Amino acid sequence: MVAIAAFSSSGQEKPAHNPKLGLFVYILASAAVIGGFLFGYDTSVVSAAMLYMPDAPGLKPMDTVWQEVLVSISPGMAAVGSLMSGTSSDYIGRRKVILGASAIFTIGALVCAASVNKIMLLVGRVLLGIAIGFASMIVPVYLGETAPTHVRGMLVSAFALMISFGQVVANVTGGAFSYIDPYNVGWRLMFAFAAVPSAFQFVCFIFLPETPRWLYENGFEEETREVLEKVYNGDKEWVEYEMAEIIAFNEDQQKENEKSHASGPVIWRILKTPHVLKACFIGSMLQAFQQLAGINTILYYTADIIRSSGISNNHTTIWISVALSVCNFIGPFIPMSLIERVGRRIIFLFSCGLVVLSLIFIGVAFLLVNHDSAATFPGNQYGTNFNSSYPDAKGCMAYTNCDFCVTTDACGFCHDANTKQGYCLPASSDNPEDYSSTGSCTSVNGQPKILNLKTFFVTSSLLLNTYGHSYVCSIPNNFQWEKYYCDTKFTILPIIACGVYLLTFSSGFTSLPWVLNSEFYPMWARSTCVSISTTSNWVFNLIIALTYLSLTQVIGKYGAFWLYAGLTIIAFMFILFLVPETKGYSIEEVEMLFMNKKQRREAESRRRETVTEVRSRMNSTVSFGGQLQVHKY
């Protein structure tokens, strides 16, 4: 841990009291965090929509490749959007980038809702991805540069809370709209709903101001004071203190630039400034570790995990997803309420440690499911109706139990309804959910046989039994076909484990990377560094999303989650030894936490040199009164 001297960058004494927050701060923060809501909503709603889109008129046939592309294109384009937003926010301002993100969110949502073919839907998902990238980078920066010091962490945590809230609403609206002609209308309404909050945010930011630090950096000194007057609710002592901080830091930076002949692209200056490069590396790794903890395997593959527990009804799957997303929504209230009292590090380490334990719990749950699932018959008992020349037939036959069998895309489990033992067979290319391509679960003459299933599902933390659900399949004799799940006494355990994981993850791991990245960097490098760290988040998001299914086939579901647990242990050690505490420091002071002792002494001495000039200027400044206007920049 490091500490800096107990004086501000301007040399002016910090007011002893906390400023009283006015309505303006709440309006500003509420409008800004809508970006977090849209981030969460648009990344999650596709999970519910994908239950119906593959069979929607104009979109079918939609094979696995198309489904993967439509799901993963948004995270991929979010990485592009976050990179684009860094430079653009320096030139045109944070506020205008938020306005652009809101507009793109609205257009993307409407394009998805109106899609008449897969290409149009893909274009809509690309637009949503770019908007998500803009929002995920710029909203924490906007809040970090505008919020009063004593609530900065809480307000940036609210951004993470709204991500979780957006995921809850995505599942709730997905469930509600799934009852409105879901294959023709319902999935369209799921996407269209996002246009409402994005349009509202756009209108709000027409009237809200730019951040005071960007304004001063770009020569709008009078407007900077006007915004600070509103942020600090007219508290003159705090307005003067913050104004002095901004001026002193800006002038100090100009002197340092002249001394070092700093010029060229911002990224080159970052590479040549060791303490900023160090901060950028730590911030980027925190975002990477957030994804390496496996959060998006749960969020993106919720439906698969639920189906693996024996749930076959799409409506039921969506409502269980709602219950899990509520767990993810509850957690962020912990850092919001405690972050300014106990600090960032303690909450982060606490959440990280619990995530390790919950990942181990998920792995154990899947291991129990695997060990309890029905065994397959030996290869010499597959019978004369099994043709090993069919694609994947020999590969499927090699699996020893139901869980290994259904984990593989190409295979399904054909079991005796009485003994539960069965065959691992290649799935039909035409109807993989209903038949095998060879063996005892093939379609014969299209004659339907009604089978009764007992399904178990969890909702509102209660275990309910639902009997009498029927479906039609054309499988003769006494065999049943299962493509996605196995019937075991532990099938409900992975859902419970995932709920625990989401609760522990969201209690700190969700919000702290965003909070810390909004604080780590000096003004000249902030948008670029946050852009880089946010891109790190989306790149690893995409890597985890694209490798999860392959990992489960190589090392099993339990092995995949134990791998994530191992990576999260590394994250815990990284946070313990490298992440400084930023609680109580102004956003200008945080920069010095990454300097060595010599650099800190030089920085403190250099900033003292500007004190006389700054105080003289501040004392000669005429107080601004009267009605303040919001300027458009």
Short mmCIF file of C-alpha atoms in Angstrom, two decimals, residues 87-578:
data_model
loop_
_atom_site.label_atom_id
_atom_site.label_comp_id
_atom_site.label_asym_id
_atom_site.label_seq_id
_atom_site.Cartn_x
_atom_site.Cartn_y
_atom_site.Cartn_z
CA THR A 87 -10.37 9.60 -28.49
CA SER A 88 -13.77 10.98 -29.48
CA SER A 89 -14.66 11.90 -25.89
CA ASP A 90 -11.42 13.91 -25.60
CA TYR A 91 -12.25 15.92 -28.71
CA ILE A 92 -16.01 16.41 -28.55
CA GLY A 93 -16.64 15.86 -24.84
CA ARG A 94 -18.07 13.16 -22.60
CA ARG A 95 -21.64 14.45 -22.88
CA LYS A 96 -21.77 14.26 -26.68
CA VAL A 97 -20.47 10.69 -26.66
CA ILE A 98 -23.28 9.75 -24.25
CA LEU A 99 -25.76 11.43 -26.61
CA GLY A 100 -24.30 9.44 -29.49
CA ALA A 101 -24.53 6.20 -27.53
CA SER A 102 -28.18 6.88 -26.67
CA ALA A 103 -29.02 7.54 -30.31
CA ILE A 104 -27.25 4.38 -31.50
CA PHE A 105 -28.98 2.33 -28.77
CA THR A 106 -32.36 3.58 -29.98
CA ILE A 107 -31.64 2.94 -33.67
CA GLY A 108 -30.11 -0.51 -32.97
CA ALA A 109 -33.07 -1.62 -30.87
CA LEU A 110 -35.56 -0.56 -33.56
CA VAL A 111 -33.55 -2.21 -36.35
CA CYS A 112 -33.49 -5.52 -34.42
CA ALA A 113 -37.21 -5.28 -33.71
CA ALA A 114 -38.04 -4.59 -37.35
CA SER A 115 -35.70 -7.22 -38.83
CA VAL A 116 -37.12 -9.19 -41.75
CA ASN A 117 -34.04 -11.37 -42.24
CA LYS A 118 -30.84 -12.46 -40.48
CA ILE A 119 -28.66 -9.80 -42.15
CA MET A 120 -30.85 -6.96 -40.88
CA LEU A 121 -30.85 -8.50 -37.41
CA LEU A 122 -27.07 -8.75 -37.55
CA VAL A 123 -26.81 -5.04 -38.43
CA GLY A 124 -29.00 -4.20 -35.43
CA ARG A 125 -26.82 -6.31 -33.12
CA VAL A 126 -23.70 -4.56 -34.48
CA LEU A 127 -25.21 -1.15 -33.67
CA LEU A 128 -26.17 -2.30 -30.17
CA GLY A 129 -22.64 -3.60 -29.63
CA ILE A 130 -21.08 -0.27 -30.59
CA ALA A 131 -23.50 1.57 -28.29
CA ILE A 132 -22.72 -0.80 -25.42
CA GLY A 133 -19.00 -0.13 -25.94
CA PHE A 134 -19.58 3.63 -25.85
CA ALA A 135 -21.72 3.43 -22.70
CA SER A 136 -19.47 1.02 -20.80
CA MET A 137 -16.49 3.34 -21.28
CA ILE A 138 -17.95 6.85 -21.07
CA VAL A 139 -20.51 6.61 -18.24
CA PRO A 140 -17.96 5.73 -15.49
CA VAL A 141 -15.69 8.52 -16.80
CA TYR A 142 -18.56 11.04 -16.79
CA LEU A 143 -19.57 10.12 -13.24
CA GLY A 144 -15.97 10.01 -11.99
CA GLU A 145 -15.23 13.51 -13.32
CA THR A 146 -18.50 15.07 -12.14
CA ALA A 147 -19.43 13.38 -8.84
CA PRO A 148 -18.41 14.90 -5.49
CA THR A 149 -15.44 13.07 -3.97
CA HIS A 150 -17.33 11.62 -0.98
CA VAL A 151 -19.95 9.89 -3.17
CA ARG A 152 -17.90 9.20 -6.31
CA GLY A 153 -17.47 5.50 -5.55
CA MET A 154 -21.15 5.09 -4.71
CA LEU A 155 -22.34 6.74 -7.92
CA VAL A 156 -20.01 4.74 -10.16
CA SER A 157 -21.18 1.62 -8.26
CA ALA A 158 -24.71 2.64 -9.23
CA PHE A 159 -23.64 2.21 -12.86
CA ALA A 160 -22.79 -1.44 -12.10
CA LEU A 161 -26.05 -1.82 -10.16
CA MET A 162 -27.97 -0.65 -13.21
CA ILE A 163 -26.18 -3.21 -15.38
CA SER A 164 -27.60 -5.90 -13.08
CA PHE A 165 -31.01 -4.21 -13.03
CA GLY A 166 -31.01 -4.15 -16.83
CA GLN A 167 -30.37 -7.90 -16.84
CA VAL A 168 -33.32 -8.46 -14.47
CA VAL A 169 -35.63 -6.35 -16.63
CA ALA A 170 -34.41 -8.16 -19.77
CA ASN A 171 -35.47 -11.48 -18.27
CA VAL A 172 -38.78 -10.13 -16.94
CA THR A 173 -39.74 -8.51 -20.25
CA GLY A 174 -38.52 -11.62 -22.06
CA GLY A 175 -40.86 -13.71 -19.94
CA ALA A 176 -43.78 -11.31 -20.39
CA PHE A 177 -43.36 -10.88 -24.16
CA SER A 178 -42.92 -14.64 -24.64
CA TYR A 179 -46.69 -14.95 -24.21
CA ILE A 180 -47.42 -12.52 -27.08
CA ASP A 181 -47.07 -14.61 -30.24
CA PRO A 182 -43.36 -15.10 -29.45
CA TYR A 183 -42.25 -16.42 -32.86
CA ASN A 184 -43.72 -13.45 -34.75
CA VAL A 185 -44.13 -10.56 -32.30
CA GLY A 186 -42.76 -11.40 -28.85
CA TRP A 187 -39.04 -11.51 -29.68
CA ARG A 188 -39.38 -8.21 -31.57
CA LEU A 189 -40.92 -6.52 -28.52
CA MET A 190 -38.00 -7.78 -26.40
CA PHE A 191 -35.57 -5.79 -28.54
CA ALA A 192 -37.86 -2.79 -29.10
CA PHE A 193 -38.32 -2.17 -25.38
CA ALA A 194 -34.70 -0.90 -25.10
CA ALA A 195 -35.53 2.06 -27.36
CA VAL A 196 -37.66 3.63 -24.60
CA PRO A 197 -34.96 4.22 -21.92
CA SER A 198 -32.33 5.09 -24.55
CA ALA A 199 -34.59 7.78 -26.03
CA PHE A 200 -35.27 9.09 -22.52
CA GLN A 201 -31.52 9.31 -21.79
CA PHE A 202 -30.98 11.17 -25.06
CA VAL A 203 -33.55 13.81 -24.08
CA CYS A 204 -32.04 14.16 -20.58
CA PHE A 205 -28.53 14.78 -21.88
CA ILE A 206 -29.70 17.51 -24.22
CA PHE A 207 -30.14 19.57 -21.04
CA LEU A 208 -27.39 18.16 -18.79
CA PRO A 209 -23.89 19.72 -18.76
CA GLU A 210 -20.42 18.54 -19.72
CA THR A 211 -18.05 17.40 -16.95
CA PRO A 212 -16.29 20.31 -15.17
CA ARG A 213 -12.83 18.81 -15.73
CA TRP A 214 -13.32 18.48 -19.49
CA LEU A 215 -14.69 22.02 -19.62
CA TYR A 216 -11.66 23.54 -17.90
CA GLU A 217 -9.26 21.40 -19.93
CA ASN A 218 -10.83 22.90 -23.07
CA GLY A 219 -10.87 26.53 -21.96
CA PHE A 220 -14.39 26.91 -20.51
CA GLU A 221 -13.41 28.26 -17.07
CA GLU A 222 -16.64 30.14 -16.38
CA GLU A 223 -18.77 27.17 -17.40
CA THR A 224 -16.64 24.93 -15.18
CA ARG A 225 -17.54 27.04 -12.15
CA GLU A 226 -21.22 27.04 -13.10
CA VAL A 227 -21.31 23.23 -13.20
CA LEU A 228 -19.46 22.97 -9.86
CA GLU A 229 -21.99 25.38 -8.32
CA LYS A 230 -24.73 22.96 -9.29
CA VAL A 231 -22.86 19.80 -8.33
CA TYR A 232 -22.03 21.14 -4.85
CA ASN A 233 -25.44 22.71 -4.37
CA GLY A 234 -24.04 26.23 -3.94
CA ASP A 235 -21.53 25.28 -1.21
CA LYS A 236 -18.93 28.01 -1.87
CA GLU A 237 -16.18 26.38 0.19
CA TRP A 238 -16.38 23.14 -1.79
CA VAL A 239 -16.77 24.95 -5.12
CA GLU A 240 -13.61 26.96 -4.47
CA TYR A 241 -11.73 23.88 -3.30
CA GLU A 242 -12.68 21.81 -6.37
CA MET A 243 -12.02 24.74 -8.69
CA ALA A 244 -8.56 25.15 -7.16
CA GLU A 245 -7.91 21.41 -7.53
CA ILE A 246 -8.82 21.48 -11.21
CA ILE A 247 -6.81 24.62 -11.96
CA ALA A 248 -3.73 23.47 -10.02
CA PHE A 249 -3.72 20.08 -11.65
CA ASN A 250 -4.17 21.53 -15.11
CA GLU A 251 -1.40 24.08 -14.71
CA ASP A 252 0.90 21.54 -13.10
CA GLN A 253 0.32 19.21 -16.02
CA GLN A 254 1.11 21.97 -18.49
CA LYS A 255 4.41 22.67 -16.70
CA GLU A 256 5.27 18.98 -16.70
CA ASN A 257 4.47 18.75 -20.41
CA GLU A 258 6.71 21.72 -21.18
CA LYS A 259 9.48 20.26 -19.03
CA SER A 260 9.34 16.84 -20.70
CA HIS A 261 8.48 18.24 -24.16
CA ALA A 262 5.42 15.98 -24.18
CA SER A 263 3.82 15.78 -27.59
CA GLY A 264 2.36 13.29 -29.99
CA PRO A 265 -0.54 10.86 -29.55
CA VAL A 266 -1.88 10.29 -26.05
CA ILE A 267 -1.11 6.57 -26.25
CA TRP A 268 2.57 7.38 -26.87
CA ARG A 269 2.65 9.68 -23.83
CA ILE A 270 1.08 6.91 -21.73
CA LEU A 271 3.80 4.50 -22.80
CA LYS A 272 6.45 7.06 -21.84
CA THR A 273 4.91 7.86 -18.43
CA PRO A 274 5.68 4.92 -16.09
CA HIS A 275 3.11 5.57 -13.35
CA VAL A 276 0.27 6.09 -15.85
CA LEU A 277 1.31 2.98 -17.77
CA LYS A 278 1.33 1.05 -14.49
CA ALA A 279 -2.17 2.33 -13.64
CA CYS A 280 -3.42 1.40 -17.12
CA PHE A 281 -1.98 -2.10 -16.81
CA ILE A 282 -3.59 -2.64 -13.40
CA GLY A 283 -6.94 -1.24 -14.60
CA SER A 284 -6.91 -3.42 -17.72
CA MET A 285 -6.06 -6.53 -15.72
CA LEU A 286 -8.92 -5.86 -13.29
CA GLN A 287 -11.33 -5.75 -16.23
CA ALA A 288 -9.78 -8.92 -17.68
CA PHE A 289 -10.04 -10.76 -14.34
CA GLN A 290 -13.71 -9.77 -14.11
CA GLN A 291 -14.34 -11.80 -17.25
CA LEU A 292 -11.89 -14.60 -16.42
CA ALA A 293 -13.97 -15.28 -13.31
CA GLY A 294 -16.52 -16.74 -15.73
CA ILE A 295 -19.41 -14.32 -15.19
CA ASN A 296 -20.58 -14.42 -18.79
CA THR A 297 -20.66 -18.20 -18.94
CA ILE A 298 -23.49 -17.85 -16.42
CA LEU A 299 -25.15 -14.83 -18.05
CA TYR A 300 -24.88 -15.98 -21.69
CA TYR A 301 -25.54 -19.68 -21.05
CA THR A 302 -28.21 -19.39 -18.35
CA ALA A 303 -30.73 -21.22 -20.52
CA ASP A 304 -28.31 -24.10 -21.16
CA ILE A 305 -27.52 -24.48 -17.46
CA ILE A 306 -31.21 -24.43 -16.57
CA ARG A 307 -32.07 -26.95 -19.28
CA SER A 308 -29.31 -29.20 -17.99
CA SER A 309 -31.27 -29.43 -14.74
CA GLY A 310 -34.27 -30.95 -16.53
CA ILE A 311 -36.37 -27.94 -17.54
CA SER A 312 -37.83 -28.31 -21.04
CA ASN A 313 -40.43 -25.52 -21.17
CA ASN A 314 -39.19 -22.21 -22.63
CA HIS A 315 -41.45 -20.06 -20.42
CA THR A 316 -40.24 -21.85 -17.29
CA THR A 317 -36.62 -21.43 -18.39
CA ILE A 318 -37.08 -17.67 -18.75
CA TRP A 319 -38.73 -17.26 -15.34
CA ILE A 320 -35.96 -19.22 -13.62
CA SER A 321 -33.55 -16.88 -15.39
CA VAL A 322 -35.41 -14.02 -13.72
CA ALA A 323 -34.80 -15.59 -10.29
CA LEU A 324 -31.08 -15.91 -11.03
CA SER A 325 -30.82 -12.36 -12.34
CA VAL A 326 -32.43 -11.10 -9.13
CA CYS A 327 -29.49 -12.65 -7.24
CA ASN A 328 -27.21 -10.68 -9.54
CA PHE A 329 -29.19 -7.50 -8.80
CA ILE A 330 -29.11 -7.77 -5.00
CA GLY A 331 -25.33 -7.94 -4.68
CA PRO A 332 -24.38 -4.43 -5.96
CA PHE A 333 -26.24 -2.81 -3.06
CA ILE A 334 -23.38 -4.01 -0.81
CA PRO A 335 -20.61 -1.92 -2.43
CA MET A 336 -22.99 0.99 -2.96
CA SER A 337 -23.70 1.21 0.78
CA LEU A 338 -20.21 0.40 2.08
CA ILE A 339 -17.71 1.64 -0.49
CA GLU A 340 -17.21 5.10 1.02
CA ARG A 341 -16.96 3.69 4.57
CA VAL A 342 -14.77 0.58 4.30
CA GLY A 343 -13.00 1.34 1.03
CA ARG A 344 -12.59 -0.31 -2.34
CA ARG A 345 -9.93 -2.91 -1.54
CA ILE A 346 -11.70 -4.66 1.33
CA ILE A 347 -14.94 -5.05 -0.62
CA PHE A 348 -13.07 -6.21 -3.72
CA LEU A 349 -11.03 -8.83 -1.83
CA PHE A 350 -14.11 -10.02 0.08
CA SER A 351 -16.11 -10.48 -3.12
CA CYS A 352 -13.18 -12.10 -4.95
CA GLY A 353 -12.66 -14.67 -2.18
CA LEU A 354 -16.34 -15.60 -2.13
CA VAL A 355 -16.37 -15.92 -5.93
CA VAL A 356 -13.57 -18.50 -5.69
CA LEU A 357 -15.62 -20.56 -3.21
CA SER A 358 -18.80 -20.29 -5.29
CA LEU A 359 -16.98 -21.36 -8.47
CA ILE A 360 -15.69 -24.40 -6.62
CA PHE A 361 -19.28 -25.04 -5.47
CA ILE A 362 -20.56 -24.90 -9.08
CA GLY A 363 -17.83 -27.33 -10.14
CA VAL A 364 -18.75 -29.74 -7.33
CA ALA A 365 -22.44 -29.50 -8.31
CA PHE A 366 -21.68 -30.45 -11.92
CA LEU A 367 -19.34 -33.21 -10.77
CA LEU A 368 -22.14 -34.73 -8.65
CA VAL A 369 -24.50 -34.50 -11.63
CA ASN A 370 -21.90 -36.23 -13.77
CA HIS A 371 -21.28 -39.08 -11.31
CA ASP A 372 -25.00 -39.63 -10.73
CA SER A 373 -26.05 -39.60 -14.39
CA ALA A 374 -27.01 -42.88 -16.03
CA ALA A 375 -24.33 -45.06 -17.59
CA THR A 376 -24.25 -45.92 -21.27
CA PHE A 377 -24.43 -49.48 -22.56
CA PRO A 378 -21.15 -51.10 -23.65
CA GLY A 379 -20.36 -50.70 -27.35
CA ASN A 380 -21.15 -54.36 -28.11
CA GLN A 381 -24.77 -53.86 -26.93
CA TYR A 382 -25.72 -51.05 -29.32
CA GLY A 383 -27.70 -53.50 -31.46
CA THR A 384 -28.33 -54.00 -35.13
CA ASN A 385 -30.29 -50.75 -35.55
CA PHE A 386 -27.13 -48.74 -34.75
CA ASN A 387 -25.10 -47.77 -37.80
CA SER A 388 -21.57 -46.70 -36.81
CA SER A 389 -20.97 -45.18 -40.24
CA TYR A 390 -23.25 -42.21 -39.43
CA PRO A 391 -21.42 -38.92 -38.71
CA ASP A 392 -20.22 -38.71 -35.06
CA ALA A 393 -21.63 -42.18 -34.28
CA LYS A 394 -18.34 -43.68 -33.10
CA GLY A 395 -17.42 -40.54 -31.16
CA CYS A 396 -20.75 -40.53 -29.31
CA MET A 397 -20.50 -44.23 -28.54
CA ALA A 398 -17.22 -43.59 -26.66
CA TYR A 399 -18.92 -41.53 -23.90
CA THR A 400 -19.49 -43.48 -20.70
CA ASN A 401 -22.47 -41.70 -19.17
CA CYS A 402 -25.36 -39.39 -19.94
CA ASP A 403 -23.68 -36.17 -18.73
CA PHE A 404 -20.60 -36.60 -20.93
CA CYS A 405 -22.93 -37.47 -23.81
CA VAL A 406 -25.29 -34.46 -23.67
CA THR A 407 -22.41 -32.02 -23.05
CA THR A 408 -21.35 -32.63 -26.65
CA ASP A 409 -23.32 -30.77 -29.35
CA ALA A 410 -23.32 -33.73 -31.74
CA CYS A 411 -24.74 -36.30 -29.31
CA GLY A 412 -27.80 -37.07 -27.20
CA PHE A 413 -28.80 -39.74 -24.69
CA CYS A 414 -31.29 -42.43 -25.69
CA HIS A 415 -32.31 -44.27 -22.52
CA ASP A 416 -34.67 -46.97 -21.42
CA ALA A 417 -37.59 -45.33 -19.60
CA ASN A 418 -37.49 -48.00 -16.88
CA THR A 419 -33.81 -48.76 -16.26
CA LYS A 420 -32.48 -45.27 -17.22
CA GLN A 421 -29.40 -46.86 -18.79
CA GLY A 422 -29.05 -46.05 -22.46
CA TYR A 423 -27.05 -45.24 -25.55
CA CYS A 424 -25.09 -42.14 -26.54
CA LEU A 425 -26.18 -41.54 -30.14
CA PRO A 426 -25.56 -38.87 -32.79
CA ALA A 427 -28.39 -36.33 -32.92
CA SER A 428 -30.55 -36.01 -36.00
CA SER A 429 -29.48 -33.19 -38.30
CA ASP A 430 -33.12 -32.28 -38.96
CA ASN A 431 -34.58 -32.45 -35.45
CA PRO A 432 -31.70 -32.82 -32.96
CA GLU A 433 -33.95 -32.05 -29.97
CA ASP A 434 -36.35 -34.89 -30.88
CA TYR A 435 -34.45 -37.75 -32.50
CA SER A 436 -31.16 -39.51 -33.03
CA SER A 437 -29.89 -40.15 -36.54
CA THR A 438 -29.37 -43.85 -35.84
CA GLY A 439 -30.09 -46.33 -33.09
CA SER A 440 -33.10 -46.81 -30.83
CA CYS A 441 -34.29 -43.17 -30.78
CA THR A 442 -34.75 -42.53 -34.49
CA SER A 443 -38.09 -41.41 -35.94
CA VAL A 444 -40.11 -44.34 -37.27
CA ASN A 445 -42.98 -43.65 -39.66
CA GLY A 446 -43.66 -40.34 -37.90
CA GLN A 447 -45.98 -42.03 -35.40
CA PRO A 448 -46.13 -39.88 -32.27
CA LYS A 449 -45.83 -41.30 -28.82
CA ILE A 450 -46.92 -39.17 -25.83
CA LEU A 451 -44.45 -39.19 -22.98
CA ASN A 452 -45.03 -37.70 -19.53
CA LEU A 453 -42.14 -35.89 -17.89
CA LYS A 454 -41.62 -34.81 -14.35
CA THR A 455 -39.80 -31.47 -14.36
CA PHE A 456 -38.32 -29.64 -11.48
CA PHE A 457 -37.76 -25.92 -11.33
CA VAL A 458 -36.81 -23.29 -8.85
CA THR A 459 -38.54 -19.97 -8.51
CA SER A 460 -38.62 -17.56 -5.59
CA SER A 461 -36.19 -19.86 -3.78
CA LEU A 462 -38.78 -22.65 -3.56
CA LEU A 463 -38.53 -26.14 -5.09
CA LEU A 464 -41.75 -26.86 -6.96
CA ASN A 465 -42.87 -30.04 -8.68
CA THR A 466 -44.71 -29.83 -11.95
CA TYR A 467 -46.29 -32.97 -13.35
CA GLY A 468 -48.17 -33.79 -16.47
CA HIS A 469 -46.13 -31.83 -19.00
CA SER A 470 -46.44 -33.67 -22.30
CA TYR A 471 -44.75 -33.44 -25.62
CA VAL A 472 -44.91 -35.34 -28.84
CA CYS A 473 -42.04 -37.29 -30.30
CA SER A 474 -41.89 -40.04 -32.88
CA ILE A 475 -39.72 -42.48 -30.97
CA PRO A 476 -41.07 -46.04 -30.82
CA ASN A 477 -40.71 -48.63 -28.02
CA ASN A 478 -39.78 -47.74 -24.46
CA PHE A 479 -36.88 -45.36 -25.14
CA GLN A 480 -36.70 -41.63 -24.48
CA TRP A 481 -34.43 -39.07 -26.11
CA GLU A 482 -32.66 -36.36 -24.09
CA LYS A 483 -30.54 -33.80 -25.95
CA TYR A 484 -29.63 -31.35 -23.20
CA TYR A 485 -29.95 -32.87 -19.75
CA CYS A 486 -29.80 -36.00 -17.61
CA ASP A 487 -32.20 -37.11 -14.92
CA THR A 488 -30.27 -37.21 -11.62
CA LYS A 489 -31.04 -36.42 -7.99
CA PHE A 490 -28.56 -33.51 -8.13
CA THR A 491 -30.02 -31.71 -11.15
CA ILE A 492 -31.24 -28.71 -9.13
CA LEU A 493 -27.87 -28.15 -7.45
CA PRO A 494 -26.14 -26.29 -10.33
CA ILE A 495 -28.97 -23.72 -10.39
CA ILE A 496 -28.59 -23.08 -6.65
CA ALA A 497 -24.82 -22.84 -7.05
CA CYS A 498 -25.19 -20.34 -9.89
CA GLY A 499 -27.48 -18.19 -7.72
CA VAL A 500 -24.83 -18.15 -4.97
CA TYR A 501 -22.15 -17.28 -7.52
CA LEU A 502 -24.13 -14.36 -8.97
CA LEU A 503 -24.80 -12.98 -5.48
CA THR A 504 -21.13 -13.11 -4.46
CA PHE A 505 -19.83 -11.83 -7.79
CA SER A 506 -22.16 -8.85 -7.87
CA SER A 507 -21.25 -7.90 -4.28
CA GLY A 508 -17.99 -6.35 -5.50
CA PHE A 509 -16.50 -7.95 -8.60
CA THR A 510 -19.19 -6.42 -10.81
CA SER A 511 -18.69 -2.81 -9.79
CA LEU A 512 -15.14 -2.33 -8.47
CA PRO A 513 -13.27 -2.63 -11.82
CA TRP A 514 -15.50 0.17 -13.18
CA VAL A 515 -15.13 2.32 -10.05
CA LEU A 516 -11.34 2.03 -9.88
CA ASN A 517 -10.84 2.63 -13.60
CA SER A 518 -12.87 5.82 -13.36
CA GLU A 519 -10.44 7.07 -10.67
CA PHE A 520 -6.98 5.80 -11.62
CA TYR A 521 -5.88 8.16 -14.40
CA PRO A 522 -4.90 11.83 -14.85
CA MET A 523 -7.17 13.97 -16.97
CA TRP A 524 -4.99 13.93 -20.09
CA ALA A 525 -4.92 10.11 -20.16
CA ARG A 526 -8.24 9.24 -18.55
CA SER A 527 -10.47 8.62 -21.54
CA THR A 528 -7.75 6.72 -23.44
CA CYS A 529 -6.82 4.53 -20.46
CA VAL A 530 -10.46 3.80 -19.59
CA SER A 531 -11.02 3.01 -23.27
CA ILE A 532 -8.12 0.53 -23.22
CA SER A 533 -9.24 -1.13 -19.98
CA THR A 534 -12.85 -1.35 -21.19
CA THR A 535 -11.65 -2.94 -24.42
CA SER A 536 -9.77 -5.47 -22.28
CA ASN A 537 -13.07 -6.30 -20.59
CA TRP A 538 -14.87 -6.88 -23.89
CA VAL A 539 -12.03 -8.84 -25.50
CA PHE A 540 -11.90 -11.29 -22.58
CA ASN A 541 -15.71 -11.31 -22.51
CA LEU A 542 -15.64 -12.53 -26.10
CA ILE A 543 -12.88 -15.08 -25.41
CA ILE A 544 -14.77 -16.60 -22.47
CA ALA A 545 -18.06 -16.65 -24.40
CA LEU A 546 -16.49 -18.39 -27.40
CA THR A 547 -14.46 -20.96 -25.43
CA TYR A 548 -16.88 -22.07 -22.70
CA LEU A 549 -18.67 -24.77 -24.70
CA SER A 550 -15.38 -26.10 -26.04
CA LEU A 551 -13.92 -26.17 -22.53
CA THR A 552 -16.86 -28.17 -21.21
CA GLN A 553 -16.32 -30.77 -23.91
CA VAL A 554 -12.60 -31.05 -23.16
CA ILE A 555 -12.48 -30.87 -19.33
CA GLY A 556 -16.18 -31.13 -18.43
CA LYS A 557 -18.48 -28.50 -16.93
CA TYR A 558 -16.94 -28.99 -13.50
CA GLY A 559 -13.42 -28.64 -14.93
CA ALA A 560 -14.31 -25.37 -16.67
CA PHE A 561 -15.58 -23.76 -13.46
CA TRP A 562 -12.61 -25.01 -11.46
CA LEU A 563 -10.37 -23.41 -14.09
CA TYR A 564 -12.22 -20.11 -13.56
CA ALA A 565 -11.72 -20.56 -9.80
CA GLY A 566 -7.97 -20.92 -10.31
CA LEU A 567 -7.85 -17.75 -12.41
CA THR A 568 -9.85 -15.90 -9.73
CA ILE A 569 -7.31 -16.95 -7.07
CA ILE A 570 -4.67 -15.22 -9.23
CA ALA A 571 -6.97 -12.17 -9.36
CA PHE A 572 -7.21 -12.17 -5.54
CA MET A 573 -3.41 -12.07 -5.22
CA PHE A 574 -3.19 -9.37 -7.90
CA ILE A 575 -5.65 -7.14 -6.02
CA LEU A 576 -3.98 -7.83 -2.66
CA PHE A 577 -0.52 -6.74 -3.77
CA LEU A 578 -1.03 -4.23 -6.59
#
